Amino acid sequence: MSLQVTVAAPFKQMHKGEMERSQFVFFLALDRKWMNVDQANAVLRLAEEAGMVKVGEGIVSPLFDVSAVAIPLGFRPGPEVFDAPDPCHDLVERIAAAVEREPGEVVAEMNQVIDEEFDGKLRAGAAAVLLARRYGVEWNDLLPEIRKGVTGKK
């Protein structure tokens, strides 16, 4: 979530639907002093890989509704902004919210599925999808990223 807030901030603050790459980097690195220029470019790259923005011909365009993102007062991105998104973790959080349990309990149930139903021969992402299906939790939007984690293919 922090990456999305970080990416939304320049668009919301500058009231723009798209901006030049240099403006985006300038906002993060020099205007807000949240990071250095290399880190700002890394944020842009991560956002593009995550499908949050489109970068073409020097123009950055958000691929999500920027107006729907709330930027907390005094927001400053932490080091977690550079972490790659973990679709398995996101799915565990969704399942936990749907069944009103702690994420740790959902992980324990995933481990039980892996050990008891698949003799330890199932990856965590696949186990999370199985639990999501059992509980009727939406997971299709995470499928491409989960598939990468399960198969190791991009």
mmCIF file of C-alpha atoms in Angstrom, residues 19-124:
data_model
loop_
_atom_site.group_PDB
_atom_site.id
_atom_site.type_symbol
_atom_site.label_atom_id
_atom_site.label_comp_id
_atom_site.label_asym_id
_atom_site.label_seq_id
_atom_site.Cartn_x
_atom_site.Cartn_y
_atom_site.Cartn_z
ATOM 1 C CA MET A 19 3.304 14.165 -15.748
ATOM 2 C CA GLU A 20 6.761 14.066 -17.192
ATOM 3 C CA ARG A 21 9.097 11.466 -15.748
ATOM 4 C CA SER A 22 11.444 14.211 -14.559
ATOM 5 C CA GLN A 23 8.594 15.949 -12.684
ATOM 6 C CA PHE A 24 7.690 12.696 -10.925
ATOM 7 C CA VAL A 25 11.292 12.046 -9.869
ATOM 8 C CA PHE A 26 11.761 15.709 -8.891
ATOM 9 C CA PHE A 27 8.700 15.565 -6.618
ATOM 10 C CA LEU A 28 9.874 12.462 -4.736
ATOM 11 C CA ALA A 29 13.567 13.309 -4.525
ATOM 12 C CA LEU A 30 13.981 17.067 -4.482
ATOM 13 C CA ASP A 31 10.622 18.607 -3.626
ATOM 14 C CA ARG A 32 9.639 16.267 -0.771
ATOM 15 C CA LYS A 33 13.165 15.007 -0.030
ATOM 16 C CA TRP A 34 11.729 11.544 0.618
ATOM 17 C CA MET A 35 14.587 9.796 -1.196
ATOM 18 C CA ASN A 36 17.445 10.358 -3.600
ATOM 19 C CA VAL A 37 17.070 10.470 -7.384
ATOM 20 C CA ASP A 38 18.145 6.831 -7.873
ATOM 21 C CA GLN A 39 15.573 5.684 -5.327
ATOM 22 C CA ALA A 40 12.863 7.793 -6.971
ATOM 23 C CA ASN A 41 13.661 6.135 -10.302
ATOM 24 C CA ALA A 42 13.507 2.747 -8.545
ATOM 25 C CA VAL A 43 10.055 3.603 -7.173
ATOM 26 C CA LEU A 44 8.931 4.481 -10.677
ATOM 27 C CA ARG A 45 10.317 1.195 -12.029
ATOM 28 C CA LEU A 46 8.599 -0.821 -9.250
ATOM 29 C CA ALA A 47 5.318 0.998 -9.864
ATOM 30 C CA GLU A 48 5.546 0.212 -13.570
ATOM 31 C CA GLU A 49 6.318 -3.463 -12.871
ATOM 32 C CA ALA A 50 3.374 -3.602 -10.450
ATOM 33 C CA GLY A 51 1.061 -2.170 -13.121
ATOM 34 C CA MET A 52 0.394 1.055 -11.225
ATOM 35 C CA VAL A 53 1.758 3.403 -13.866
ATOM 36 C CA LYS A 54 2.490 3.488 -17.553
ATOM 37 C CA VAL A 55 5.700 5.181 -18.635
ATOM 38 C CA GLY A 56 5.953 6.058 -22.300
ATOM 39 C CA GLU A 57 7.841 8.739 -24.195
ATOM 40 C CA GLY A 58 8.888 10.379 -20.926
ATOM 41 C CA ILE A 59 5.310 10.650 -19.617
ATOM 42 C CA VAL A 60 4.115 8.887 -16.445
ATOM 43 C CA SER A 61 0.411 8.042 -16.299
ATOM 44 C CA PRO A 62 -1.277 6.357 -13.334
ATOM 45 C CA LEU A 63 -3.241 3.186 -14.079
ATOM 46 C CA PHE A 64 -5.363 3.438 -10.928
ATOM 47 C CA ASP A 65 -7.767 5.991 -9.519
ATOM 48 C CA VAL A 66 -5.433 8.437 -7.799
ATOM 49 C CA SER A 67 -8.355 10.320 -6.246
ATOM 50 C CA ALA A 68 -9.366 7.178 -4.323
ATOM 51 C CA VAL A 69 -5.990 7.024 -2.525
ATOM 52 C CA ALA A 70 -5.843 8.766 0.830
ATOM 53 C CA ILE A 71 -2.472 10.277 1.651
ATOM 54 C CA PRO A 72 -2.088 10.500 5.439
ATOM 55 C CA LEU A 73 -1.046 13.799 6.946
ATOM 56 C CA GLY A 74 2.726 13.832 7.335
ATOM 57 C CA PHE A 75 3.136 10.788 5.068
ATOM 58 C CA ARG A 76 6.710 9.777 4.337
ATOM 59 C CA PRO A 77 7.432 6.499 2.532
ATOM 60 C CA GLY A 78 9.478 4.000 4.483
ATOM 61 C CA PRO A 79 11.917 1.390 3.210
ATOM 62 C CA GLU A 80 9.035 -1.037 2.578
ATOM 63 C CA VAL A 81 8.198 0.993 -0.526
ATOM 64 C CA PHE A 82 11.127 -0.750 -2.241
ATOM 65 C CA ASP A 83 9.869 -4.235 -1.374
ATOM 66 C CA ALA A 84 8.351 -6.155 -4.223
ATOM 67 C CA PRO A 85 4.631 -6.751 -3.722
ATOM 68 C CA ASP A 86 3.838 -10.172 -2.260
ATOM 69 C CA PRO A 87 0.570 -11.468 -3.723
ATOM 70 C CA CYS A 88 0.539 -14.460 -1.352
ATOM 71 C CA HIS A 89 0.665 -12.110 1.652
ATOM 72 C CA ASP A 90 -2.109 -9.989 0.145
ATOM 73 C CA LEU A 91 -4.270 -13.082 -0.352
ATOM 74 C CA VAL A 92 -3.647 -14.253 3.213
ATOM 75 C CA GLU A 93 -4.776 -10.805 4.427
ATOM 76 C CA ARG A 94 -7.946 -11.037 2.317
ATOM 77 C CA ILE A 95 -8.753 -14.505 3.624
ATOM 78 C CA ALA A 96 -8.136 -13.422 7.226
ATOM 79 C CA ALA A 97 -10.477 -10.452 6.810
ATOM 80 C CA ALA A 98 -13.165 -12.603 5.169
ATOM 81 C CA VAL A 99 -13.148 -15.311 7.852
ATOM 82 C CA GLU A 100 -12.485 -12.836 10.701
ATOM 83 C CA ARG A 101 -9.289 -14.510 11.865
ATOM 84 C CA GLU A 102 -5.711 -13.444 12.341
ATOM 85 C CA PRO A 103 -3.347 -13.782 9.345
ATOM 86 C CA GLY A 104 -1.173 -16.121 11.423
ATOM 87 C CA GLU A 105 -4.107 -18.511 11.792
ATOM 88 C CA VAL A 106 -4.636 -18.491 8.026
ATOM 89 C CA VAL A 107 -0.936 -19.243 7.475
ATOM 90 C CA ALA A 108 -1.206 -22.119 9.957
ATOM 91 C CA GLU A 109 -4.168 -23.482 8.001
ATOM 92 C CA MET A 110 -2.181 -23.116 4.767
ATOM 93 C CA ASN A 111 0.649 -25.123 6.323
ATOM 94 C CA GLN A 112 -1.849 -27.753 7.422
ATOM 95 C CA VAL A 113 -3.193 -28.010 3.854
ATOM 96 C CA ILE A 114 0.357 -28.307 2.498
ATOM 97 C CA ASP A 115 1.420 -30.973 4.994
ATOM 98 C CA GLU A 116 -1.736 -33.038 5.380
ATOM 99 C CA GLU A 117 -3.399 -32.821 1.989
ATOM 100 C CA PHE A 118 -0.359 -32.577 -0.278
ATOM 101 C CA ASP A 119 2.357 -34.302 1.742
ATOM 102 C CA GLY A 120 4.460 -31.133 1.762
ATOM 103 C CA LYS A 121 4.512 -30.913 -2.050
ATOM 104 C CA LEU A 122 2.577 -27.686 -2.537
ATOM 105 C CA ARG A 123 3.822 -24.129 -2.566
ATOM 106 C CA ALA A 124 2.410 -21.471 -0.263
#
